[in-house]
Amino acid sequence: MLDVHAIRSLFPILQQQVHGRPLVYLDNAATTQKPIAVIERIDAYYRTTNANIHRGAHHLANISTEHFEQTREKTRAFLNARETAEIIFTSGTTDSINLVAQTWGRQNIGAGDEILLSMLEHHSNIVPWQMLAEEKGAVIRVIPIHDNGTWQVESLDTLINERTKLVAVNHVSNALGTINPIETLIAKAHATGAKVLIDGAQSVTHMPVDVHALDCDFYCFSAHKLYGPTGVGVLYGKRELLDAMPPWRGGGEMIKSVSFEKTTYNELPHKFEAGTPHIAGVIALGIAIDFVQSLSWSEVTAHKQQLLDHATALLLEIDGVRIFGTAPHKAGVVSFNVASHHPFDIGTLLDQQGVAVRTGHHCTEPLWNFYGVPGTVRASFAVYNTLEEIESFITALKKAIHLLS
Ligand SMILES: *Cc1c(COP(=O)(O)O)cnc(C)c1O
């Protein structure tokens, strides 16, 4: 079994008290905490090797560049991409999705074409496609869900047709925790020639991801949900697609040569990395990946399943609790409401007892319209959470309900 206490000792932020109580951090779907090695790597970068990259100008620039490119190789191996040219560093999942919408999307999507999303999407995997659809006269279609928060898979056969140019869905839902059957979807989409973008913001912490085996066309994630820093994200894309895509942001690093008459663009991956990136953050993402790779996936998923099962069982013992998202395959997320209490009131009373959860719409408003509620309380788990913390959360929740009643 996972040695959770040894893991916790690597996360300085978890050792503190909040409002006089030990912090119980259950907002991991919004962002995860950082192990000391990640924090120290950022510090070490600025203390010892800070220099701009790719310029080959001097000693520090060379070291910085080497460390930056080492992370690209680690990320390639982490996702099992074929080559490092397929790994683009961005500022986050949102940025990665916008990059694809503004380049591949503007080049390949026209009037009457269809973009297929699902009812479970995060706003950052809805709005960029709406902006594109509006510009191009394309049509957004939506995979409907069952009440338990799983896709109506049988609807894919009619939803995916020769007008479908792109399917963009999340691998794991941040709002409900549903693990989606993307393998089935990718096969069906490719059968009609559609491309597939996977929003992997929640999946990379939960399971090993193999983009080669999945055969998805694009895969996106954010470092900060993988125990890494904010401001760094990854876009994986198949080389033949990335090669054919026009650049998006223009500037330094993404060019081969510039004159006022004609500019030629750099090779992959630099074509999509204009300007100075978050160098320290990218290097620290490499350390976050090392941390995740140092754990056993089977132990991580078993531990998170245990946390989820325990929280679910204890929640269901409480009168008036309604859990949203009861799929058979879920990651460590539980979304719920209690009777007619407002999620925000519950969240505030939990916070006063040191328990951090998220309340509201979790950037998935269409999903809550489907359920007919404005939002929920969401507890989401990471490797460092313990069964005792689940119990503290439930005790605090019972007290909150008592105070509100
Ligand atoms: C967090 C999240 C995003 C957005 O990630 P950013 O880091 O804010 O860009 C997109 N999709 C899902 C499923 C998420 O959980």
Short mmCIF file of N, CA and C and ligand atoms in Angstrom, two decimals, residues 29 92-95 122 124 170 172 174 199 201-202 222 224-225, ligand 1:
data_model
loop_
_atom_site.label_atom_id
_atom_site.label_comp_id
_atom_site.label_asym_id
_atom_site.label_seq_id
_atom_site.Cartn_x
_atom_site.Cartn_y
_atom_site.Cartn_z
N ALA A 29 -9.07 19.03 -7.42
CA ALA A 29 -9.47 19.14 -8.82
C ALA A 29 -9.28 20.58 -9.31
N GLY A 92 -1.14 26.37 -19.93
CA GLY A 92 -2.12 25.55 -19.21
C GLY A 92 -3.05 24.86 -20.19
N THR A 93 -3.95 24.07 -19.66
CA THR A 93 -4.92 23.36 -20.49
C THR A 93 -5.72 24.34 -21.35
N THR A 94 -6.17 25.42 -20.72
CA THR A 94 -6.97 26.42 -21.43
C THR A 94 -6.20 26.96 -22.64
N ASP A 95 -4.94 27.28 -22.41
CA ASP A 95 -4.09 27.81 -23.47
C ASP A 95 -3.89 26.76 -24.57
N HIS A 122 -15.65 21.22 -19.28
CA HIS A 122 -15.21 22.43 -18.56
C HIS A 122 -15.38 23.61 -19.53
N SER A 124 -13.47 25.75 -20.38
CA SER A 124 -12.31 25.97 -21.26
C SER A 124 -12.28 24.99 -22.43
N ASN A 170 -13.37 15.73 -22.29
CA ASN A 170 -12.40 15.44 -21.24
C ASN A 170 -12.30 13.94 -21.00
N VAL A 172 -11.40 12.73 -17.87
CA VAL A 172 -12.04 12.59 -16.56
C VAL A 172 -12.75 13.91 -16.27
N ASN A 174 -14.03 16.97 -14.26
CA ASN A 174 -13.62 17.66 -13.04
C ASN A 174 -14.81 17.87 -12.10
N ASP A 199 -9.10 16.60 -23.34
CA ASP A 199 -8.76 17.47 -22.23
C ASP A 199 -8.39 16.54 -21.07
N ALA A 201 -6.84 17.36 -18.23
CA ALA A 201 -6.49 18.10 -17.01
C ALA A 201 -6.66 17.27 -15.74
N GLN A 202 -7.69 16.41 -15.72
CA GLN A 202 -7.94 15.63 -14.49
C GLN A 202 -7.39 14.22 -14.58
N SER A 222 -2.51 20.50 -17.55
CA SER A 222 -1.90 21.62 -16.82
C SER A 222 -0.96 21.06 -15.77
N HIS A 224 -0.18 22.39 -12.98
CA HIS A 224 -0.57 22.66 -11.58
C HIS A 224 -1.56 21.64 -11.02
N LYS A 225 -2.17 20.83 -11.87
CA LYS A 225 -3.05 19.76 -11.35
C LYS A 225 -2.28 18.45 -11.21
C1 LIG B 1 -8.80 22.67 -14.58
C2 LIG B 1 -9.41 22.16 -15.82
C3 LIG B 1 -9.30 22.86 -17.02
C4 LIG B 1 -8.62 24.19 -17.13
O1 LIG B 1 -7.29 24.13 -16.72
P1 LIG B 1 -6.45 25.47 -16.55
O2 LIG B 1 -5.23 25.00 -15.80
O3 LIG B 1 -7.29 26.41 -15.74
O4 LIG B 1 -6.14 25.99 -17.89
C5 LIG B 1 -9.86 22.30 -18.15
N1 LIG B 1 -10.49 21.12 -18.11
C6 LIG B 1 -10.61 20.42 -16.97
C7 LIG B 1 -11.31 19.09 -17.00
C8 LIG B 1 -10.08 20.91 -15.80
O5 LIG B 1 -10.21 20.22 -14.66
#
